[in-house]
Amino acid sequence: MLRQALPQSYQRQSAAQEMISGCAHELRTPLTSLRALVDTLIDGAIDEPAAARRFLQYMTVEVDAMSRIVQDLLDLGRFESAKDQLQVAALSTTDLLWRAAERTRVEAERAQVTLHLVTPPNLPAVYVDGERIQQVLRHLLQNALKFTPPGGAIKISAASVSANMVTISITDTGVGIAEDDLPWIFEWFYKNNRSRPSNGMGLGLAMAKHIVQAHGGQIWVESQMEEGAAFFFTLPTTPTMHTDDA
């Protein structure tokens, strides 16, 4: 409530300071871990092949964590600089999903998670900015990967639900989301530390929401603890759309 009463310039400054502070905090953990792993290797572990391989695998995990944080910041920058400037064209829904699945497949294999793509025949084309929708799919797929343990599965699917909308869903067999967190999951910088602890900055799902809404669609989630999560969003099959600045 107080933040709404403050001058807009102060709000922007406060938000920027919050983001910088959050970024520094999130990067500190993987950097500290990397330093400890490097020191251990230098102290002699590098001469023990089994231990060296194990430490290098740990280092890969930490580098991936930092890469996700940097990618979130880059995506946020693109989101702000290109806000409301959508390059819309009629695109194959199946091709959009296939492209996202292929981009994620190697990461899923490394996480030992099975990735399924299920699309019915004759899906209508959608009128979207293809790169922005790839951004949405990437955030949702990476979110599913983070919270699905080895041996689990992620399914990408789509269905034509009305004369002018297609619904896309990404479901996982992960840890699920607590009921109290569901109303907040798409808020900027929101991180639900109780049910789904994350090393991200809480930007991806918020960006996904605003991109979908800019296309005139809706996004929502259904989940129960220990029963996985299902994210859904709709995209138009006609060129009519609106922009949501909220």
JSON list of N, CA, C and O in Angstrom, two decimals, residues 149-174:
[
{"chain": "A", "resi": 149, "resn": "PRO", "atom": "N", "xyz": [12.06, -34.22, -9.99]},
{"chain": "A", "resi": 149, "resn": "PRO", "atom": "CA", "xyz": [13.24, -35.01, -9.63]},
{"chain": "A", "resi": 149, "resn": "PRO", "atom": "C", "xyz": [13.60, -36.01, -10.73]},
{"chain": "A", "resi": 149, "resn": "PRO", "atom": "O", "xyz": [12.80, -36.29, -11.63]},
{"chain": "A", "resi": 150, "resn": "PRO", "atom": "N", "xyz": [14.83, -36.55, -10.70]},
{"chain": "A", "resi": 150, "resn": "PRO", "atom": "CA", "xyz": [15.22, -37.56, -11.67]},
{"chain": "A", "resi": 150, "resn": "PRO", "atom": "C", "xyz": [14.22, -38.72, -11.72]},
{"chain": "A", "resi": 150, "resn": "PRO", "atom": "O", "xyz": [13.70, -39.15, -10.68]},
{"chain": "A", "resi": 151, "resn": "GLY", "atom": "N", "xyz": [13.93, -39.17, -12.93]},
{"chain": "A", "resi": 151, "resn": "GLY", "atom": "CA", "xyz": [12.93, -40.23, -13.10]},
{"chain": "A", "resi": 151, "resn": "GLY", "atom": "C", "xyz": [11.55, -39.70, -13.37]},
{"chain": "A", "resi": 151, "resn": "GLY", "atom": "O", "xyz": [10.64, -40.46, -13.71]},
{"chain": "A", "resi": 152, "resn": "GLY", "atom": "N", "xyz": [11.35, -38.37, -13.23]},
{"chain": "A", "resi": 152, "resn": "GLY", "atom": "CA", "xyz": [10.05, -37.77, -13.47]},
{"chain": "A", "resi": 152, "resn": "GLY", "atom": "C", "xyz": [9.82, -37.47, -14.94]},
{"chain": "A", "resi": 152, "resn": "GLY", "atom": "O", "xyz": [10.62, -37.83, -15.81]},
{"chain": "A", "resi": 153, "resn": "ALA", "atom": "N", "xyz": [8.71, -36.80, -15.22]},
{"chain": "A", "resi": 153, "resn": "ALA", "atom": "CA", "xyz": [8.34, -36.53, -16.60]},
{"chain": "A", "resi": 153, "resn": "ALA", "atom": "C", "xyz": [7.69, -35.16, -16.73]},
{"chain": "A", "resi": 153, "resn": "ALA", "atom": "O", "xyz": [7.06, -34.67, -15.79]},
{"chain": "A", "resi": 154, "resn": "ILE", "atom": "N", "xyz": [7.86, -34.57, -17.91]},
{"chain": "A", "resi": 154, "resn": "ILE", "atom": "CA", "xyz": [7.22, -33.31, -18.26]},
{"chain": "A", "resi": 154, "resn": "ILE", "atom": "C", "xyz": [6.49, -33.52, -19.58]},
{"chain": "A", "resi": 154, "resn": "ILE", "atom": "O", "xyz": [7.05, -34.10, -20.51]},
{"chain": "A", "resi": 155, "resn": "LYS", "atom": "N", "xyz": [5.27, -33.04, -19.65]},
{"chain": "A", "resi": 155, "resn": "LYS", "atom": "CA", "xyz": [4.49, -33.18, -20.89]},
{"chain": "A", "resi": 155, "resn": "LYS", "atom": "C", "xyz": [4.10, -31.81, -21.41]},
{"chain": "A", "resi": 155, "resn": "LYS", "atom": "O", "xyz": [3.59, -30.97, -20.67]},
{"chain": "A", "resi": 156, "resn": "ILE", "atom": "N", "xyz": [4.34, -31.60, -22.69]},
{"chain": "A", "resi": 156, "resn": "ILE", "atom": "CA", "xyz": [3.90, -30.38, -23.39]},
{"chain": "A", "resi": 156, "resn": "ILE", "atom": "C", "xyz": [2.76, -30.79, -24.31]},
{"chain": "A", "resi": 156, "resn": "ILE", "atom": "O", "xyz": [2.90, -31.72, -25.11]},
{"chain": "A", "resi": 157, "resn": "SER", "atom": "N", "xyz": [1.65, -30.10, -24.21]},
{"chain": "A", "resi": 157, "resn": "SER", "atom": "CA", "xyz": [0.51, -30.45, -25.06]},
{"chain": "A", "resi": 157, "resn": "SER", "atom": "C", "xyz": [-0.28, -29.20, -25.42]},
{"chain": "A", "resi": 157, "resn": "SER", "atom": "O", "xyz": [-0.07, -28.13, -24.85]},
{"chain": "A", "resi": 158, "resn": "ALA", "atom": "N", "xyz": [-1.17, -29.36, -26.37]},
{"chain": "A", "resi": 158, "resn": "ALA", "atom": "CA", "xyz": [-2.00, -28.24, -26.82]},
{"chain": "A", "resi": 158, "resn": "ALA", "atom": "C", "xyz": [-3.35, -28.78, -27.27]},
{"chain": "A", "resi": 158, "resn": "ALA", "atom": "O", "xyz": [-3.49, -29.94, -27.68]},
{"chain": "A", "resi": 159, "resn": "ALA", "atom": "N", "xyz": [-4.36, -27.92, -27.21]},
{"chain": "A", "resi": 159, "resn": "ALA", "atom": "CA", "xyz": [-5.70, -28.29, -27.64]},
{"chain": "A", "resi": 159, "resn": "ALA", "atom": "C", "xyz": [-6.43, -27.04, -28.12]},
{"chain": "A", "resi": 159, "resn": "ALA", "atom": "O", "xyz": [-6.22, -25.95, -27.58]},
{"chain": "A", "resi": 160, "resn": "SER", "atom": "N", "xyz": [-7.26, -27.22, -29.12]},
{"chain": "A", "resi": 160, "resn": "SER", "atom": "CA", "xyz": [-8.10, -26.12, -29.60]},
{"chain": "A", "resi": 160, "resn": "SER", "atom": "C", "xyz": [-9.37, -26.12, -28.77]},
{"chain": "A", "resi": 160, "resn": "SER", "atom": "O", "xyz": [-10.20, -27.04, -28.86]},
{"chain": "A", "resi": 161, "resn": "VAL", "atom": "N", "xyz": [-9.54, -25.10, -27.93]},
{"chain": "A", "resi": 161, "resn": "VAL", "atom": "CA", "xyz": [-10.62, -25.10, -26.95]},
{"chain": "A", "resi": 161, "resn": "VAL", "atom": "C", "xyz": [-11.81, -24.24, -27.36]},
{"chain": "A", "resi": 161, "resn": "VAL", "atom": "O", "xyz": [-12.87, -24.32, -26.77]},
{"chain": "A", "resi": 162, "resn": "SER", "atom": "N", "xyz": [-11.62, -23.37, -28.36]},
{"chain": "A", "resi": 162, "resn": "SER", "atom": "CA", "xyz": [-12.70, -22.53, -28.82]},
{"chain": "A", "resi": 162, "resn": "SER", "atom": "C", "xyz": [-12.41, -22.11, -30.25]},
{"chain": "A", "resi": 162, "resn": "SER", "atom": "O", "xyz": [-11.38, -22.48, -30.83]},
{"chain": "A", "resi": 163, "resn": "ALA", "atom": "N", "xyz": [-13.30, -21.31, -30.80]},
{"chain": "A", "resi": 163, "resn": "ALA", "atom": "CA", "xyz": [-13.13, -20.89, -32.19]},
{"chain": "A", "resi": 163, "resn": "ALA", "atom": "C", "xyz": [-11.94, -19.97, -32.37]},
{"chain": "A", "resi": 163, "resn": "ALA", "atom": "O", "xyz": [-11.42, -19.84, -33.48]},
{"chain": "A", "resi": 164, "resn": "ASN", "atom": "N", "xyz": [-11.48, -19.32, -31.30]},
{"chain": "A", "resi": 164, "resn": "ASN", "atom": "CA", "xyz": [-10.40, -18.34, -31.48]},
{"chain": "A", "resi": 164, "resn": "ASN", "atom": "C", "xyz": [-9.28, -18.45, -30.45]},
{"chain": "A", "resi": 164, "resn": "ASN", "atom": "O", "xyz": [-8.50, -17.53, -30.28]},
{"chain": "A", "resi": 165, "resn": "MET", "atom": "N", "xyz": [-9.18, -19.60, -29.77]},
{"chain": "A", "resi": 165, "resn": "MET", "atom": "CA", "xyz": [-8.12, -19.78, -28.79]},
{"chain": "A", "resi": 165, "resn": "MET", "atom": "C", "xyz": [-7.58, -21.20, -28.80]},
{"chain": "A", "resi": 165, "resn": "MET", "atom": "O", "xyz": [-8.32, -22.16, -28.99]},
{"chain": "A", "resi": 166, "resn": "VAL", "atom": "N", "xyz": [-6.27, -21.32, -28.59]},
{"chain": "A", "resi": 166, "resn": "VAL", "atom": "CA", "xyz": [-5.62, -22.60, -28.35]},
{"chain": "A", "resi": 166, "resn": "VAL", "atom": "C", "xyz": [-5.08, -22.58, -26.93]},
{"chain": "A", "resi": 166, "resn": "VAL", "atom": "O", "xyz": [-4.54, -21.55, -26.49]},
{"chain": "A", "resi": 167, "resn": "THR", "atom": "N", "xyz": [-5.22, -23.68, -26.21]},
{"chain": "A", "resi": 167, "resn": "THR", "atom": "CA", "xyz": [-4.67, -23.79, -24.86]},
{"chain": "A", "resi": 167, "resn": "THR", "atom": "C", "xyz": [-3.44, -24.68, -24.89]},
{"chain": "A", "resi": 167, "resn": "THR", "atom": "O", "xyz": [-3.50, -25.81, -25.39]},
{"chain": "A", "resi": 168, "resn": "ILE", "atom": "N", "xyz": [-2.34, -24.18, -24.37]},
{"chain": "A", "resi": 168, "resn": "ILE", "atom": "CA", "xyz": [-1.10, -24.94, -24.27]},
{"chain": "A", "resi": 168, "resn": "ILE", "atom": "C", "xyz": [-0.88, -25.28, -22.80]},
{"chain": "A", "resi": 168, "resn": "ILE", "atom": "O", "xyz": [-1.12, -24.45, -21.92]},
{"chain": "A", "resi": 169, "resn": "SER", "atom": "N", "xyz": [-0.44, -26.49, -22.53]},
{"chain": "A", "resi": 169, "resn": "SER", "atom": "CA", "xyz": [-0.21, -26.90, -21.15]},
{"chain": "A", "resi": 169, "resn": "SER", "atom": "C", "xyz": [1.16, -27.54, -21.01]},
{"chain": "A", "resi": 169, "resn": "SER", "atom": "O", "xyz": [1.66, -28.21, -21.92]},
{"chain": "A", "resi": 170, "resn": "ILE", "atom": "N", "xyz": [1.78, -27.29, -19.86]},
{"chain": "A", "resi": 170, "resn": "ILE", "atom": "CA", "xyz": [3.04, -27.92, -19.48]},
{"chain": "A", "resi": 170, "resn": "ILE", "atom": "C", "xyz": [2.85, -28.50, -18.09]},
{"chain": "A", "resi": 170, "resn": "ILE", "atom": "O", "xyz": [2.64, -27.76, -17.12]},
{"chain": "A", "resi": 171, "resn": "THR", "atom": "N", "xyz": [2.86, -29.82, -18.01]},
{"chain": "A", "resi": 171, "resn": "THR", "atom": "CA", "xyz": [2.61, -30.50, -16.74]},
{"chain": "A", "resi": 171, "resn": "THR", "atom": "C", "xyz": [3.86, -31.26, -16.32]},
{"chain": "A", "resi": 171, "resn": "THR", "atom": "O", "xyz": [4.62, -31.75, -17.16]},
{"chain": "A", "resi": 172, "resn": "ASP", "atom": "N", "xyz": [4.07, -31.35, -15.01]},
{"chain": "A", "resi": 172, "resn": "ASP", "atom": "CA", "xyz": [5.23, -32.08, -14.51]},
{"chain": "A", "resi": 172, "resn": "ASP", "atom": "C", "xyz": [4.82, -33.00, -13.37]},
{"chain": "A", "resi": 172, "resn": "ASP", "atom": "O", "xyz": [3.71, -32.87, -12.82]},
{"chain": "A", "resi": 173, "resn": "THR", "atom": "N", "xyz": [5.71, -33.92, -13.03]},
{"chain": "A", "resi": 173, "resn": "THR", "atom": "CA", "xyz": [5.47, -34.85, -11.92]},
{"chain": "A", "resi": 173, "resn": "THR", "atom": "C", "xyz": [6.33, -34.47, -10.72]},
{"chain": "A", "resi": 173, "resn": "THR", "atom": "O", "xyz": [6.78, -35.34, -9.97]},
{"chain": "A", "resi": 174, "resn": "GLY", "atom": "N", "xyz": [6.55, -33.17, -10.55]},
{"chain": "A", "resi": 174, "resn": "GLY", "atom": "CA", "xyz": [7.46, -32.69, -9.51]},
{"chain": "A", "resi": 174, "resn": "GLY", "atom": "C", "xyz": [6.82, -32.54, -8.15]},
{"chain": "A", "resi": 174, "resn": "GLY", "atom": "O", "xyz": [5.81, -33.19, -7.83]}
]
